[in-house]
């Protein structure tokens, strides 16, 4: 494992991640990808540490891949499930976190349907001088850093399988299509991709991508770097000459009003199909964070086409990238 400098105790958002930090994650994930391809797929890096998964909202890939990542680093893993926990008896979230702290937890991965919960836990852990690192596993509409980082790793790997680097993304056109308004994945990707110098084009109906969204987003940047984001309310200009297209799930559970006429009409306007990808670069590939509404944001046929879809690669990359994050945050904690 290469020695890298890493200053962050918590990973709550990518808004203030520099290009160098993003590259550190990619480089570290590359070495863990090599570990995962060996016969013994485990390293002792986090032996003796406890990683607690606190998922207050449903999850398949994020929770499971954090669990596998922690195990492959030889950490002990605790999984918290709200439905069978003392939350049902009225225990608060912070008291639940403190309970896991008292058991010796070193790293917490927190997912919650409300924005800010991982940050609130991180602040409490700091107030107690616990040294615990908190990783945001997805909070409300706000952020999902590990998803954007695994997307970055997947893109870098596709662009140069032998030497994946985030530097390859500079100048690439990446379209993000779909339910941008309700997507923490889109927000984290916007910070991440623009910091790497990619040109991001957003496409969605105005109800899912309101006027001024991109400018308002850029104006919140805590770093003084230029970020290239263009928004469109039709699909064609976003797809035109795109190197990659990322499509997002329609987040029906987060829609408070009826924002769409019908799913069929949505698919007609913004659903990705093989046919529509003809507007893109001939080497175009499609990403989707999952879970997918087949036939809504993406056609079944395109989703299952291994020549065009990176969806399985994203899931595979997720383990190496989450190993990298847990390693960078956890190394040194056990000594
Ligand atoms: C995403 C999430 O939960 O934010 N899924 C994921 O983590 N792979 C996106 C979604 O739910 O649509």
PDB file of N, CA and C and ligand atoms in Angstrom, residues 57-63 111 137-140 143-144 146-147 150 182-185 248-251 253-254 288-292 297 322, ligand 1:
ATOM      1  N   UNK A  57     -32.203   3.989   6.450  1.00  0.00           N
ATOM      2  CA  UNK A  57     -33.009   3.984   5.220  1.00  0.00           C
ATOM      3  C   UNK A  57     -32.616   2.748   4.430  1.00  0.00           C
ATOM      4  N   UNK A  58     -33.546   2.185   3.640  1.00  0.00           N
ATOM      5  CA  UNK A  58     -33.225   0.955   2.917  1.00  0.00           C
ATOM      6  C   UNK A  58     -32.003   1.091   2.005  1.00  0.00           C
ATOM      7  N   UNK A  59     -31.308  -0.013   1.835  1.00  0.00           N
ATOM      8  CA  UNK A  59     -30.129  -0.038   0.968  1.00  0.00           C
ATOM      9  C   UNK A  59     -29.788  -1.481   0.646  1.00  0.00           C
ATOM     10  N   UNK A  60     -29.373  -1.728  -0.595  1.00  0.00           N
ATOM     11  CA  UNK A  60     -28.843  -3.047  -0.951  1.00  0.00           C
ATOM     12  C   UNK A  60     -27.355  -2.928  -1.160  1.00  0.00           C
ATOM     13  N   UNK A  61     -26.971  -2.204  -2.237  1.00  0.00           N
ATOM     14  CA  UNK A  61     -25.538  -2.220  -2.588  1.00  0.00           C
ATOM     15  C   UNK A  61     -24.671  -1.444  -1.637  1.00  0.00           C
ATOM     16  N   UNK A  62     -25.100  -0.262  -1.205  1.00  0.00           N
ATOM     17  CA  UNK A  62     -24.206   0.551  -0.370  1.00  0.00           C
ATOM     18  C   UNK A  62     -23.905  -0.166   0.943  1.00  0.00           C
ATOM     19  N   UNK A  63     -24.946  -0.657   1.625  1.00  0.00           N
ATOM     20  CA  UNK A  63     -24.722  -1.312   2.914  1.00  0.00           C
ATOM     21  C   UNK A  63     -23.879  -2.573   2.758  1.00  0.00           C
ATOM     22  N   UNK A 111     -26.442   6.218   6.983  1.00  0.00           N
ATOM     23  CA  UNK A 111     -27.412   6.622   5.953  1.00  0.00           C
ATOM     24  C   UNK A 111     -28.718   7.011   6.640  1.00  0.00           C
ATOM     25  N   UNK A 137     -23.252   7.659   4.193  1.00  0.00           N
ATOM     26  CA  UNK A 137     -23.704   6.620   3.250  1.00  0.00           C
ATOM     27  C   UNK A 137     -24.932   7.060   2.463  1.00  0.00           C
ATOM     28  N   UNK A 138     -25.215   8.380   2.500  1.00  0.00           N
ATOM     29  CA  UNK A 138     -26.372   8.934   1.793  1.00  0.00           C
ATOM     30  C   UNK A 138     -27.303   9.617   2.783  1.00  0.00           C
ATOM     31  N   UNK A 139     -27.444  10.967   2.679  1.00  0.00           N
ATOM     32  CA  UNK A 139     -28.376  11.670   3.573  1.00  0.00           C
ATOM     33  C   UNK A 139     -29.333  12.539   2.762  1.00  0.00           C
ATOM     34  N   UNK A 140     -30.613  12.249   2.894  1.00  0.00           N
ATOM     35  CA  UNK A 140     -31.663  13.035   2.226  1.00  0.00           C
ATOM     36  C   UNK A 140     -31.331  13.290   0.772  1.00  0.00           C
ATOM     37  N   UNK A 143     -26.153  14.391  -0.021  1.00  0.00           N
ATOM     38  CA  UNK A 143     -24.859  13.865  -0.490  1.00  0.00           C
ATOM     39  C   UNK A 143     -24.785  12.351  -0.385  1.00  0.00           C
ATOM     40  N   UNK A 144     -23.988  11.776  -1.268  1.00  0.00           N
ATOM     41  CA  UNK A 144     -23.721  10.338  -1.254  1.00  0.00           C
ATOM     42  C   UNK A 144     -22.295  10.158  -1.792  1.00  0.00           C
ATOM     43  N   UNK A 146     -19.629   8.244  -1.303  1.00  0.00           N
ATOM     44  CA  UNK A 146     -18.987   6.991  -1.755  1.00  0.00           C
ATOM     45  C   UNK A 146     -19.532   6.553  -3.111  1.00  0.00           C
ATOM     46  N   UNK A 147     -20.800   6.901  -3.417  1.00  0.00           N
ATOM     47  CA  UNK A 147     -21.355   6.558  -4.728  1.00  0.00           C
ATOM     48  C   UNK A 147     -20.640   7.363  -5.829  1.00  0.00           C
ATOM     49  N   UNK A 150     -17.207   5.987  -6.370  1.00  0.00           N
ATOM     50  CA  UNK A 150     -17.145   4.727  -7.134  1.00  0.00           C
ATOM     51  C   UNK A 150     -17.499   4.980  -8.599  1.00  0.00           C
ATOM     52  N   UNK A 182     -34.127  15.381  -6.855  1.00  0.00           N
ATOM     53  CA  UNK A 182     -34.205  14.537  -5.652  1.00  0.00           C
ATOM     54  C   UNK A 182     -32.971  13.670  -5.455  1.00  0.00           C
ATOM     55  N   UNK A 183     -31.900  13.960  -6.193  1.00  0.00           N
ATOM     56  CA  UNK A 183     -30.785  13.016  -6.204  1.00  0.00           C
ATOM     57  C   UNK A 183     -29.543  13.509  -5.468  1.00  0.00           C
ATOM     58  N   UNK A 184     -29.252  12.835  -4.370  1.00  0.00           N
ATOM     59  CA  UNK A 184     -27.970  13.106  -3.680  1.00  0.00           C
ATOM     60  C   UNK A 184     -26.804  12.559  -4.493  1.00  0.00           C
ATOM     61  N   UNK A 185     -27.072  11.542  -5.327  1.00  0.00           N
ATOM     62  CA  UNK A 185     -26.008  10.992  -6.182  1.00  0.00           C
ATOM     63  C   UNK A 185     -25.583  12.054  -7.205  1.00  0.00           C
ATOM     64  N   UNK A 248     -30.415   8.477 -13.694  1.00  0.00           N
ATOM     65  CA  UNK A 248     -30.764   8.375 -12.274  1.00  0.00           C
ATOM     66  C   UNK A 248     -32.148   7.784 -12.103  1.00  0.00           C
ATOM     67  N   UNK A 249     -32.340   7.132 -10.976  1.00  0.00           N
ATOM     68  CA  UNK A 249     -33.651   6.568 -10.671  1.00  0.00           C
ATOM     69  C   UNK A 249     -34.647   7.698 -10.403  1.00  0.00           C
ATOM     70  N   UNK A 250     -35.870   7.512 -10.883  1.00  0.00           N
ATOM     71  CA  UNK A 250     -36.944   8.428 -10.492  1.00  0.00           C
ATOM     72  C   UNK A 250     -37.270   8.111  -9.036  1.00  0.00           C
ATOM     73  N   UNK A 251     -37.016   9.063  -8.141  1.00  0.00           N
ATOM     74  CA  UNK A 251     -37.147   8.783  -6.701  1.00  0.00           C
ATOM     75  C   UNK A 251     -38.586   9.048  -6.264  1.00  0.00           C
ATOM     76  N   UNK A 253     -40.311   7.900  -3.935  1.00  0.00           N
ATOM     77  CA  UNK A 253     -40.544   8.080  -2.495  1.00  0.00           C
ATOM     78  C   UNK A 253     -40.218   9.498  -2.026  1.00  0.00           C
ATOM     79  N   UNK A 254     -39.445  10.242  -2.818  1.00  0.00           N
ATOM     80  CA  UNK A 254     -39.088  11.606  -2.404  1.00  0.00           C
ATOM     81  C   UNK A 254     -39.922  12.670  -3.114  1.00  0.00           C
ATOM     82  N   UNK A 288     -25.544   3.911 -14.002  1.00  0.00           N
ATOM     83  CA  UNK A 288     -26.752   4.092 -13.200  1.00  0.00           C
ATOM     84  C   UNK A 288     -26.410   3.620 -11.786  1.00  0.00           C
ATOM     85  N   UNK A 289     -26.702   4.452 -10.757  1.00  0.00           N
ATOM     86  CA  UNK A 289     -26.292   4.036  -9.400  1.00  0.00           C
ATOM     87  C   UNK A 289     -27.102   2.862  -8.853  1.00  0.00           C
ATOM     88  N   UNK A 290     -28.250   2.598  -9.471  1.00  0.00           N
ATOM     89  CA  UNK A 290     -29.142   1.577  -8.956  1.00  0.00           C
ATOM     90  C   UNK A 290     -29.818   2.077  -7.696  1.00  0.00           C
ATOM     91  N   UNK A 291     -30.923   1.535  -7.277  1.00  0.00           N
ATOM     92  CA  UNK A 291     -31.726   0.553  -7.995  1.00  0.00           C
ATOM     93  C   UNK A 291     -32.403   1.176  -9.233  1.00  0.00           C
ATOM     94  N   UNK A 292     -32.694   0.319 -10.230  1.00  0.00           N
ATOM     95  CA  UNK A 292     -33.212   0.798 -11.511  1.00  0.00           C
ATOM     96  C   UNK A 292     -34.726   0.569 -11.615  1.00  0.00           C
ATOM     97  N   UNK A 297     -36.324   5.045 -16.562  1.00  0.00           N
ATOM     98  CA  UNK A 297     -35.176   5.916 -16.879  1.00  0.00           C
ATOM     99  C   UNK A 297     -34.217   5.275 -17.891  1.00  0.00           C
ATOM    100  N   UNK A 322     -14.826   1.607  -1.454  1.00  0.00           N
ATOM    101  CA  UNK A 322     -15.189   1.707  -0.024  1.00  0.00           C
ATOM    102  C   UNK A 322     -14.059   1.170   0.851  1.00  0.00           C
TER     103      UNK A 322
HETATM  104  C1  LIG B   1     -28.845   5.709  -4.556  1.00  0.00           C
HETATM  105  C2  LIG B   1     -29.197   6.236  -3.213  1.00  0.00           C
HETATM  106  O1  LIG B   1     -29.641   5.516  -2.318  1.00  0.00           O
HETATM  107  O2  LIG B   1     -28.976   7.412  -3.028  1.00  0.00           O
HETATM  108  N1  LIG B   1     -28.606   4.352  -4.622  1.00  0.00           N
HETATM  109  C3  LIG B   1     -27.418   3.839  -4.211  1.00  0.00           C
HETATM  110  O3  LIG B   1     -26.893   4.165  -3.172  1.00  0.00           O
HETATM  111  N2  LIG B   1     -26.832   2.945  -5.022  1.00  0.00           N
HETATM  112  C4  LIG B   1     -29.716   6.200  -5.615  1.00  0.00           C
HETATM  113  C5  LIG B   1     -31.174   5.868  -5.528  1.00  0.00           C
HETATM  114  O4  LIG B   1     -31.702   5.496  -4.511  1.00  0.00           O
HETATM  115  O5  LIG B   1     -31.804   6.037  -6.570  1.00  0.00           O
END
